[in-house]
Amino acid sequence: MTSEAPKYHEAYVWAWLPNATTPVVAGRLHAHDGLVAFNYGRTYRERRDAIPLYLPELPLEAGELPLLAGLTMPGCIRDASPDAWGRRVILNRKFGAKANEVTEPDLSELTYLLESGSDRIGALDFQLSPTNYQPRAPLNATLEELIQSAERVERGTPLSPELDQALYHGSSIGGARPKALIEDGATKYIAKFASSSDLFSVVKGEFVAMRLARLCGINAADVSLVRASGKDALIVGRFDRIRADDGWRRKPLVSALTILGLDEMMARYASYEDLAERVRHRFTRPSETLRELFARMVFNILCGNTDDHARNHAAFWDGDALSLTPAYDICPQIRSGQEATQAMLINGKNRMSRIASCLEGAHHFQLSETEAITLVKGQLDGIADNWRSVCEEAALTEADRNLFWGRQFLNPYAFTALMGPAAVIRSQADEIRARLAV
């Protein structure tokens, strides 16, 4: 434990190429003048199987590559950096009990890249050496130990070396909630824990939403619930790892924020409309993907997930084209009133959490009004048909069901301003809400 953070000025990017189980060095990051720039290594560029880390951002060219306008580091590199929770773990390790007094700028972006775990989302890792790859591999720990460790991090209490290493595994994963990575045979998982600051059963709420999303026809990540130390943990199957005979293959991916050429400071400008345009021009199976993206946007509103920011959408990258990953982080957000807004713009400057907003922008997803209305009605039927069974699966208390139903799920505000043929949606929602009220 030290109160003095190392000053990193360079780091080497190691990448897992398609179907590979070991990484190769791809290039170098150089921090200067408040920016982090990248250049490919000559050996990597000369490989016959080399792919650009992401286009149009980092074309496979010689020399230090210019940053896109408004960015301070390449977006595809920032996608591999830890977000809120991972940064908190690193601050805890560096500053101990004083971690809560430290702000993120006290550590550089290269520090977060080099001090977080190696089993990060996607197919990149970061090292001080261009020739010797040494993964920062944690020790195994039980769910009980990890939950207790997460609580200590939230309090700013130093961890034992063993538990520090175990929770360190989750420092490379995005998101703001306590989490860690787990490996079980041929599958890898993300374990997400309850937080001491939770005002309701967030873990169970996310489980219910994710399960219902899949039952409504959305390609959502696998989830399950477990209980440890008297607390719930959500187990999410990783979709960026493939088990092979000789190890693990990693699937490159980028966030929607990177696809849109934005960073956190510009995230408020991210929109489903713009993302749909990228899908039409850069994704495999664009028509199918547009329908899936529209379905996810609708379901976010039906379940009360207003935290649908552009880092909560991602796509696999194969060196040439993009393909949408399974949906993840669909989590109902607490709300006291009716009116709400989505994190991403829906149509034009409109981000109001209403189905009417989605229908107004349906043409961006190559859907007619009739097709869009049919999709919404199908999701309402899916929620109605499976609500009780999924709540039972989650062992939701009556109090939790009352909190979720009609507030997060099927909040009346979502069905305001529906006119003409779309008015049938409001009638259907009203009937379902009344019929399934606890």
Short mmCIF file of C-alpha atoms in Angstrom, two decimals:
data_model
loop_
_atom_site.label_atom_id
_atom_site.label_comp_id
_atom_site.label_asym_id
_atom_site.label_seq_id
_atom_site.Cartn_x
_atom_site.Cartn_y
_atom_site.Cartn_z
CA MET A 1 0.00 0.00 0.00
CA THR A 2 1.38 3.36 -0.97
CA SER A 3 0.08 6.90 -1.00
CA GLU A 4 2.31 7.78 -3.98
CA ALA A 5 0.90 6.69 -7.33
CA PRO A 6 3.42 5.75 -10.04
CA LYS A 7 3.78 8.18 -12.94
CA TYR A 8 3.38 6.26 -16.16
CA HIS A 9 4.19 7.91 -19.48
CA GLU A 10 3.96 4.90 -21.77
CA ALA A 11 2.36 1.49 -21.98
CA TYR A 12 2.30 -1.29 -24.52
CA VAL A 13 -0.95 -2.59 -25.94
CA TRP A 14 -1.21 -6.37 -26.25
CA ALA A 15 -4.00 -7.81 -28.35
CA TRP A 16 -5.60 -11.21 -28.88
CA LEU A 17 -6.03 -11.70 -32.63
CA PRO A 18 -9.05 -13.70 -33.90
CA ASN A 19 -8.95 -17.35 -32.75
CA ALA A 20 -5.73 -16.79 -30.75
CA THR A 21 -5.35 -17.81 -27.11
CA THR A 22 -2.18 -15.80 -26.49
CA PRO A 23 -1.64 -12.08 -27.10
CA VAL A 24 0.83 -10.24 -29.29
CA VAL A 25 2.11 -6.72 -28.79
CA ALA A 26 0.22 -4.37 -31.10
CA GLY A 27 1.73 -0.99 -30.30
CA ARG A 28 2.56 1.70 -27.80
CA LEU A 29 0.57 4.30 -25.89
CA HIS A 30 2.33 7.57 -25.15
CA ALA A 31 0.99 10.13 -22.66
CA HIS A 32 1.95 13.73 -23.36
CA ASP A 33 0.37 17.17 -23.04
CA GLY A 34 -2.74 15.72 -21.39
CA LEU A 35 -3.34 13.32 -24.29
CA VAL A 36 -2.76 9.59 -24.78
CA ALA A 37 -1.74 8.72 -28.34
CA PHE A 38 -1.13 5.35 -30.00
CA ASN A 39 1.15 3.99 -32.68
CA TYR A 40 1.37 0.45 -34.03
CA GLY A 41 4.58 -1.54 -33.81
CA ARG A 42 6.25 -2.39 -37.12
CA THR A 43 6.25 -6.11 -36.32
CA TYR A 44 2.49 -6.02 -35.73
CA ARG A 45 1.78 -4.09 -38.91
CA GLU A 46 3.75 -6.65 -40.91
CA ARG A 47 1.79 -9.62 -39.57
CA ARG A 48 -0.43 -11.25 -42.19
CA ASP A 49 -3.17 -11.76 -39.59
CA ALA A 50 -2.98 -8.27 -38.08
CA ILE A 51 -6.24 -6.33 -37.78
CA PRO A 52 -6.72 -2.66 -36.89
CA LEU A 53 -7.74 -2.29 -33.26
CA TYR A 54 -10.70 -0.26 -34.50
CA LEU A 55 -11.65 1.73 -37.60
CA PRO A 56 -11.80 4.54 -38.46
CA GLU A 57 -10.05 5.41 -35.22
CA LEU A 58 -6.81 3.44 -35.46
CA PRO A 59 -6.03 2.50 -39.08
CA LEU A 60 -3.17 0.06 -39.56
CA GLU A 61 -0.61 2.75 -40.44
CA ALA A 62 2.85 3.78 -39.31
CA GLY A 63 3.53 6.65 -36.93
CA GLU A 64 1.62 8.21 -34.05
CA LEU A 65 -2.03 8.26 -35.06
CA PRO A 66 -4.01 11.48 -34.63
CA LEU A 67 -6.88 11.44 -32.16
CA LEU A 68 -10.43 11.96 -33.35
CA ALA A 69 -11.76 15.46 -32.74
CA GLY A 70 -12.61 16.07 -29.09
CA LEU A 71 -10.96 12.90 -27.73
CA THR A 72 -8.00 12.80 -25.34
CA MET A 73 -7.27 9.12 -25.98
CA PRO A 74 -8.51 6.55 -28.52
CA GLY A 75 -12.04 5.44 -27.66
CA CYS A 76 -11.31 1.76 -28.28
CA ILE A 77 -8.49 1.99 -25.72
CA ARG A 78 -10.69 3.83 -23.23
CA ASP A 79 -13.26 1.04 -23.59
CA ALA A 80 -10.70 -1.31 -22.05
CA SER A 81 -10.07 1.00 -19.10
CA PRO A 82 -11.92 0.43 -15.82
CA ASP A 83 -14.98 2.50 -15.11
CA ALA A 84 -16.31 3.70 -11.75
CA TRP A 85 -16.07 0.50 -9.67
CA GLY A 86 -12.71 -0.62 -11.07
CA ARG A 87 -11.25 2.79 -10.43
CA ARG A 88 -12.55 2.71 -6.88
CA VAL A 89 -10.82 -0.62 -6.28
CA ILE A 90 -7.54 0.79 -7.59
CA LEU A 91 -7.87 3.93 -5.47
CA ASN A 92 -8.51 1.72 -2.44
CA ARG A 93 -5.36 -0.25 -3.14
CA LYS A 94 -3.24 2.85 -3.64
CA PHE A 95 -4.57 5.08 -0.88
CA GLY A 96 -6.32 2.77 1.60
CA ALA A 97 -8.46 4.58 4.16
CA LYS A 98 -7.84 7.87 2.35
CA ALA A 99 -9.25 6.52 -0.95
CA ASN A 100 -12.60 8.27 -0.45
CA GLU A 101 -10.76 11.60 -0.23
CA VAL A 102 -8.97 11.06 -3.53
CA THR A 103 -10.44 12.07 -6.87
CA GLU A 104 -9.88 10.18 -10.12
CA PRO A 105 -7.62 12.84 -11.68
CA ASP A 106 -5.05 12.00 -8.99
CA LEU A 107 -4.27 8.94 -11.13
CA SER A 108 -3.54 9.04 -14.85
CA GLU A 109 -5.40 7.02 -17.49
CA LEU A 110 -2.28 4.93 -18.05
CA THR A 111 -2.23 4.14 -14.33
CA TYR A 112 -5.78 2.80 -14.51
CA LEU A 113 -4.89 0.73 -17.58
CA LEU A 114 -1.74 -0.72 -16.03
CA GLU A 115 -3.06 -1.20 -12.50
CA SER A 116 -6.32 -3.00 -13.38
CA GLY A 117 -6.73 -6.72 -13.96
CA SER A 118 -5.65 -8.36 -17.21
CA ASP A 119 -8.88 -10.27 -17.89
CA ARG A 120 -10.60 -7.10 -18.99
CA ILE A 121 -13.58 -6.75 -21.31
CA GLY A 122 -12.65 -7.23 -24.95
CA ALA A 123 -9.35 -8.42 -26.41
CA LEU A 124 -6.76 -5.93 -25.14
CA ASP A 125 -4.40 -5.71 -22.19
CA PHE A 126 -1.68 -3.27 -21.19
CA GLN A 127 1.90 -3.91 -20.09
CA LEU A 128 5.07 -1.99 -19.31
CA SER A 129 7.07 -4.35 -21.53
CA PRO A 130 6.87 -4.73 -25.32
CA THR A 131 8.43 -8.20 -25.21
CA ASN A 132 7.37 -9.94 -21.99
CA TYR A 133 3.64 -10.42 -21.33
CA GLN A 134 2.86 -10.97 -17.64
CA PRO A 135 -0.87 -11.16 -16.87
CA ARG A 136 -2.01 -9.62 -13.65
CA ALA A 137 -3.85 -12.74 -12.55
CA PRO A 138 -5.74 -12.79 -9.25
CA LEU A 139 -6.17 -15.59 -6.80
CA ASN A 140 -9.47 -17.44 -6.61
CA ALA A 141 -11.91 -16.47 -3.86
CA THR A 142 -15.38 -17.53 -2.82
CA LEU A 143 -18.44 -15.37 -3.45
CA GLU A 144 -18.71 -14.80 0.31
CA GLU A 145 -15.18 -13.44 0.44
CA LEU A 146 -15.74 -11.25 -2.59
CA ILE A 147 -18.93 -9.76 -1.15
CA GLN A 148 -17.14 -8.95 2.10
CA SER A 149 -14.28 -7.44 0.11
CA ALA A 150 -16.68 -5.26 -1.88
CA GLU A 151 -18.12 -3.92 1.36
CA ARG A 152 -14.65 -3.04 2.62
CA VAL A 153 -13.83 -1.19 -0.62
CA GLU A 154 -17.04 0.85 -0.27
CA ARG A 155 -15.94 1.86 3.24
CA GLY A 156 -12.41 2.65 2.05
CA THR A 157 -10.99 -0.07 4.32
CA PRO A 158 -7.74 -1.74 3.20
CA LEU A 159 -8.00 -5.37 2.10
CA SER A 160 -5.79 -8.31 2.89
CA PRO A 161 -3.33 -9.07 0.05
CA GLU A 162 -5.28 -12.21 -0.91
CA LEU A 163 -8.68 -10.52 -1.09
CA ASP A 164 -7.17 -7.46 -2.70
CA GLN A 165 -5.95 -9.69 -5.52
CA ALA A 166 -9.29 -11.48 -5.81
CA LEU A 167 -11.36 -8.31 -6.07
CA TYR A 168 -8.64 -6.78 -8.25
CA HIS A 169 -9.97 -9.18 -10.90
CA GLY A 170 -13.02 -6.97 -11.25
CA SER A 171 -11.09 -3.71 -11.54
CA SER A 172 -10.97 -4.02 -15.34
CA ILE A 173 -14.75 -4.34 -15.75
CA GLY A 174 -16.97 -1.35 -16.50
CA GLY A 175 -19.84 -0.06 -14.41
CA ALA A 176 -20.37 1.62 -11.07
CA ARG A 177 -21.43 -1.33 -8.90
CA PRO A 178 -19.34 -3.80 -6.85
CA LYS A 179 -18.27 -6.70 -9.07
CA ALA A 180 -15.65 -9.35 -9.68
CA LEU A 181 -14.79 -11.96 -12.30
CA ILE A 182 -15.31 -15.68 -11.82
CA GLU A 183 -14.12 -18.64 -13.89
CA ASP A 184 -15.97 -21.93 -13.72
CA GLY A 185 -14.78 -24.62 -16.12
CA ALA A 186 -15.64 -23.66 -19.69
CA THR A 187 -17.43 -20.41 -18.74
CA LYS A 188 -16.44 -17.06 -17.35
CA TYR A 189 -18.83 -14.85 -15.40
CA ILE A 190 -19.15 -11.38 -13.96
CA ALA A 191 -20.46 -11.38 -10.38
CA LYS A 192 -22.34 -8.20 -9.42
CA PHE A 193 -23.03 -7.61 -5.74
CA ALA A 194 -25.49 -5.57 -3.73
CA SER A 195 -24.16 -2.22 -2.55
CA SER A 196 -24.51 -0.78 0.93
CA SER A 197 -26.06 2.32 -0.66
CA ASP A 198 -28.86 0.42 -2.43
CA LEU A 199 -32.32 1.78 -1.65
CA PHE A 200 -34.04 -1.30 -3.11
CA SER A 201 -33.12 -4.77 -4.37
CA VAL A 202 -31.04 -3.61 -7.34
CA VAL A 203 -29.47 -7.03 -7.95
CA LYS A 204 -32.85 -8.78 -8.12
CA GLY A 205 -34.28 -5.96 -10.22
CA GLU A 206 -31.55 -6.42 -12.80
CA PHE A 207 -32.08 -10.18 -12.80
CA VAL A 208 -35.82 -9.76 -13.41
CA ALA A 209 -35.26 -7.24 -16.20
CA MET A 210 -32.59 -9.33 -17.92
CA ARG A 211 -34.68 -12.49 -17.75
CA LEU A 212 -37.79 -10.73 -19.03
CA ALA A 213 -35.80 -9.12 -21.84
CA ARG A 214 -34.79 -12.53 -23.13
CA LEU A 215 -38.33 -13.85 -22.74
CA CYS A 216 -39.49 -10.90 -24.83
CA GLY A 217 -37.21 -11.98 -27.67
CA ILE A 218 -34.19 -9.78 -26.94
CA ASN A 219 -30.71 -11.28 -27.27
CA ALA A 220 -29.69 -10.72 -23.64
CA ALA A 221 -26.73 -12.13 -21.72
CA ASP A 222 -27.25 -15.20 -19.53
CA VAL A 223 -27.97 -14.36 -15.88
CA SER A 224 -28.57 -16.25 -12.65
CA LEU A 225 -29.00 -15.35 -8.98
CA VAL A 226 -27.01 -16.78 -6.11
CA ARG A 227 -26.96 -15.98 -2.40
CA ALA A 228 -23.82 -15.66 -0.33
CA SER A 229 -23.17 -14.14 3.09
CA GLY A 230 -26.90 -13.47 3.32
CA LYS A 231 -26.78 -11.24 0.25
CA ASP A 232 -27.75 -11.63 -3.39
CA ALA A 233 -25.29 -11.71 -6.25
CA LEU A 234 -26.10 -11.55 -9.94
CA ILE A 235 -24.02 -13.86 -12.11
CA VAL A 236 -23.73 -12.72 -15.73
CA GLY A 237 -22.22 -14.95 -18.40
CA ARG A 238 -19.39 -13.29 -20.33
CA PHE A 239 -19.93 -13.17 -24.07
CA ASP A 240 -16.45 -11.91 -24.95
CA ARG A 241 -14.68 -15.17 -24.05
CA ILE A 242 -14.59 -18.51 -25.86
CA ARG A 243 -13.04 -21.60 -24.30
CA ALA A 244 -10.65 -23.45 -26.64
CA ASP A 245 -8.54 -26.57 -26.11
CA ASP A 246 -5.40 -24.51 -25.56
CA GLY A 247 -6.87 -21.64 -23.53
CA TRP A 248 -9.26 -18.71 -23.80
CA ARG A 249 -10.02 -16.75 -26.94
CA ARG A 250 -10.99 -13.12 -26.54
CA LYS A 251 -13.49 -11.28 -28.72
CA PRO A 252 -12.68 -7.64 -29.52
CA LEU A 253 -15.49 -5.21 -28.84
CA VAL A 254 -16.12 -1.49 -28.68
CA SER A 255 -18.78 0.56 -26.93
CA ALA A 256 -21.45 2.60 -28.68
CA LEU A 257 -19.67 5.66 -27.29
CA THR A 258 -16.63 4.73 -29.35
CA ILE A 259 -18.74 3.84 -32.39
CA LEU A 260 -20.26 7.34 -32.19
CA GLY A 261 -16.84 8.97 -31.79
CA LEU A 262 -17.66 10.43 -28.37
CA ASP A 263 -16.12 10.39 -24.91
CA GLU A 264 -17.64 10.74 -21.43
CA MET A 265 -17.71 14.52 -21.66
CA MET A 266 -19.80 14.30 -24.84
CA ALA A 267 -21.93 11.31 -23.83
CA ARG A 268 -25.07 13.42 -23.45
CA TYR A 269 -25.09 13.84 -27.23
CA ALA A 270 -25.21 10.08 -27.88
CA SER A 271 -28.42 9.05 -29.60
CA TYR A 272 -30.18 5.91 -30.75
CA GLU A 273 -30.87 7.70 -34.03
CA ASP A 274 -27.14 8.18 -34.72
CA LEU A 275 -26.35 4.65 -33.58
CA ALA A 276 -29.01 3.31 -35.98
CA GLU A 277 -27.26 5.18 -38.79
CA ARG A 278 -23.97 3.47 -37.92
CA VAL A 279 -25.77 0.13 -37.88
CA ARG A 280 -27.09 0.70 -41.40
CA HIS A 281 -23.61 1.39 -42.78
CA ARG A 282 -21.14 -0.56 -40.64
CA PHE A 283 -22.84 -3.57 -39.04
CA THR A 284 -23.37 -7.08 -40.29
CA ARG A 285 -27.06 -8.02 -40.75
CA PRO A 286 -28.20 -4.37 -40.52
CA SER A 287 -31.95 -4.98 -40.83
CA GLU A 288 -31.95 -7.62 -38.10
CA THR A 289 -29.69 -5.48 -35.91
CA LEU A 290 -31.85 -2.38 -36.32
CA ARG A 291 -34.90 -4.32 -35.14
CA GLU A 292 -32.95 -5.67 -32.17
CA LEU A 293 -31.71 -2.20 -31.21
CA PHE A 294 -35.23 -0.79 -31.43
CA ALA A 295 -36.50 -3.66 -29.27
CA ARG A 296 -33.86 -2.91 -26.62
CA MET A 297 -34.76 0.79 -26.63
CA VAL A 298 -38.44 -0.05 -26.13
CA PHE A 299 -37.75 -2.59 -23.39
CA ASN A 300 -35.56 -0.11 -21.49
CA ILE A 301 -38.57 2.18 -21.28
CA LEU A 302 -41.00 -0.61 -20.36
CA CYS A 303 -38.78 -1.81 -17.49
CA GLY A 304 -37.66 1.62 -16.25
CA ASN A 305 -34.00 1.34 -17.22
CA THR A 306 -33.02 4.96 -17.73
CA ASP A 307 -29.30 4.17 -17.40
CA ASP A 308 -29.04 3.13 -21.06
CA HIS A 309 -25.96 5.28 -21.75
CA ALA A 310 -23.69 4.60 -24.69
CA ARG A 311 -21.23 2.45 -22.70
CA ASN A 312 -24.11 0.11 -21.94
CA HIS A 313 -24.31 -0.80 -25.63
CA ALA A 314 -21.46 -2.55 -27.43
CA ALA A 315 -20.51 -4.37 -30.60
CA PHE A 316 -18.01 -7.06 -31.52
CA TRP A 317 -15.27 -5.93 -33.92
CA ASP A 318 -13.69 -8.39 -36.36
CA GLY A 319 -11.27 -5.96 -38.00
CA ASP A 320 -13.71 -5.03 -40.74
CA ALA A 321 -17.32 -4.89 -39.49
CA LEU A 322 -19.35 -4.64 -36.29
CA SER A 323 -22.01 -6.92 -34.82
CA LEU A 324 -24.17 -6.18 -31.79
CA THR A 325 -23.22 -7.96 -28.55
CA PRO A 326 -25.89 -9.49 -26.30
CA ALA A 327 -27.71 -6.90 -24.20
CA TYR A 328 -26.35 -6.28 -20.69
CA ASP A 329 -26.79 -3.92 -17.73
CA ILE A 330 -30.56 -3.71 -18.16
CA CYS A 331 -31.37 -2.52 -14.66
CA PRO A 332 -34.55 -0.72 -13.51
CA GLN A 333 -33.68 2.61 -11.91
CA ILE A 334 -35.39 4.03 -8.85
CA ARG A 335 -37.90 6.81 -9.55
CA SER A 336 -40.27 8.67 -7.29
CA GLY A 337 -42.38 10.47 -9.87
CA GLN A 338 -43.72 9.75 -13.32
CA GLU A 339 -41.72 11.78 -15.82
CA ALA A 340 -38.32 10.34 -16.75
CA THR A 341 -35.70 10.59 -19.47
CA GLN A 342 -33.36 8.09 -21.10
CA ALA A 343 -29.59 8.52 -20.96
CA MET A 344 -29.44 8.42 -24.77
CA LEU A 345 -31.46 10.62 -27.08
CA ILE A 346 -34.21 8.68 -28.85
CA ASN A 347 -35.38 10.82 -31.77
CA GLY A 348 -33.90 14.21 -32.53
CA LYS A 349 -33.47 16.05 -29.21
CA ASN A 350 -36.15 13.95 -27.53
CA ARG A 351 -35.05 11.61 -24.74
CA MET A 352 -38.40 11.36 -22.89
CA SER A 353 -39.02 7.85 -21.52
CA ARG A 354 -42.17 7.27 -23.52
CA ILE A 355 -43.12 4.66 -26.09
CA ALA A 356 -44.39 7.53 -28.22
CA SER A 357 -40.78 8.74 -28.49
CA CYS A 358 -39.77 5.34 -29.87
CA LEU A 359 -42.64 5.21 -32.37
CA GLU A 360 -41.77 8.68 -33.68
CA GLY A 361 -38.27 7.44 -34.49
CA ALA A 362 -39.20 3.96 -35.76
CA HIS A 363 -38.35 4.88 -39.35
CA HIS A 364 -34.69 5.27 -38.37
CA PHE A 365 -34.76 1.53 -37.62
CA GLN A 366 -36.45 0.70 -40.94
CA LEU A 367 -39.70 -0.15 -39.16
CA SER A 368 -43.15 1.01 -40.19
CA GLU A 369 -45.55 2.35 -37.57
CA THR A 370 -47.52 -0.91 -37.72
CA GLU A 371 -44.37 -3.03 -37.26
CA ALA A 372 -43.22 -0.88 -34.33
CA ILE A 373 -46.62 -1.05 -32.61
CA THR A 374 -46.69 -4.83 -33.06
CA LEU A 375 -43.23 -5.12 -31.49
CA VAL A 376 -44.26 -3.05 -28.45
CA LYS A 377 -47.46 -5.07 -28.01
CA GLY A 378 -45.44 -8.28 -28.18
CA GLN A 379 -43.12 -7.09 -25.41
CA LEU A 380 -46.09 -6.14 -23.24
CA ASP A 381 -47.49 -9.65 -23.72
CA GLY A 382 -44.07 -11.13 -22.90
CA ILE A 383 -43.86 -9.17 -19.65
CA ALA A 384 -47.45 -10.06 -18.71
CA ASP A 385 -47.00 -13.77 -19.44
CA ASN A 386 -43.75 -14.11 -17.48
CA TRP A 387 -43.87 -11.47 -14.72
CA ARG A 388 -45.06 -13.71 -11.90
CA SER A 389 -42.85 -16.69 -12.75
CA VAL A 390 -39.71 -14.54 -13.05
CA CYS A 391 -40.52 -12.73 -9.79
CA GLU A 392 -40.87 -16.14 -8.11
CA GLU A 393 -37.57 -17.22 -9.64
CA ALA A 394 -35.98 -14.12 -8.11
CA ALA A 395 -37.74 -14.72 -4.77
CA LEU A 396 -38.96 -11.12 -4.83
CA THR A 397 -40.82 -10.07 -1.70
CA GLU A 398 -44.27 -8.53 -1.98
CA ALA A 399 -42.74 -5.18 -1.04
CA ASP A 400 -40.22 -5.41 -3.88
CA ARG A 401 -42.92 -6.40 -6.36
CA ASN A 402 -44.98 -3.41 -5.29
CA LEU A 403 -41.93 -1.19 -5.72
CA PHE A 404 -41.18 -2.43 -9.23
CA TRP A 405 -44.64 -2.97 -10.69
CA GLY A 406 -46.23 0.16 -12.09
CA ARG A 407 -43.20 2.25 -11.12
CA GLN A 408 -40.18 0.85 -12.92
CA PHE A 409 -42.06 -1.77 -14.95
CA LEU A 410 -44.92 -0.35 -17.04
CA ASN A 411 -44.86 3.08 -15.46
CA PRO A 412 -47.95 4.97 -16.74
CA TYR A 413 -45.77 7.82 -17.99
CA ALA A 414 -44.28 5.48 -20.61
CA PHE A 415 -47.68 5.31 -22.32
CA THR A 416 -48.58 9.01 -22.47
CA ALA A 417 -48.94 10.85 -25.80
CA LEU A 418 -49.91 7.70 -27.71
CA MET A 419 -52.30 8.73 -30.46
CA GLY A 420 -54.22 7.11 -33.29
CA PRO A 421 -53.40 3.43 -33.93
CA ALA A 422 -50.82 3.53 -31.10
CA ALA A 423 -53.48 4.26 -28.48
CA VAL A 424 -54.14 0.52 -28.24
CA ILE A 425 -50.75 0.19 -26.51
CA ARG A 426 -51.88 2.37 -23.61
CA SER A 427 -55.09 0.35 -23.20
CA GLN A 428 -53.11 -2.91 -23.22
CA ALA A 429 -50.62 -1.60 -20.65
CA ASP A 430 -53.41 -0.33 -18.36
CA GLU A 431 -55.12 -3.72 -18.45
CA ILE A 432 -51.90 -5.65 -17.73
CA ARG A 433 -50.85 -3.28 -14.94
CA ALA A 434 -54.20 -3.69 -13.19
CA ARG A 435 -54.41 -7.45 -13.73
CA LEU A 436 -50.96 -8.21 -12.32
CA ALA A 437 -50.99 -5.71 -9.44
CA VAL A 438 -49.97 -7.41 -6.20
#
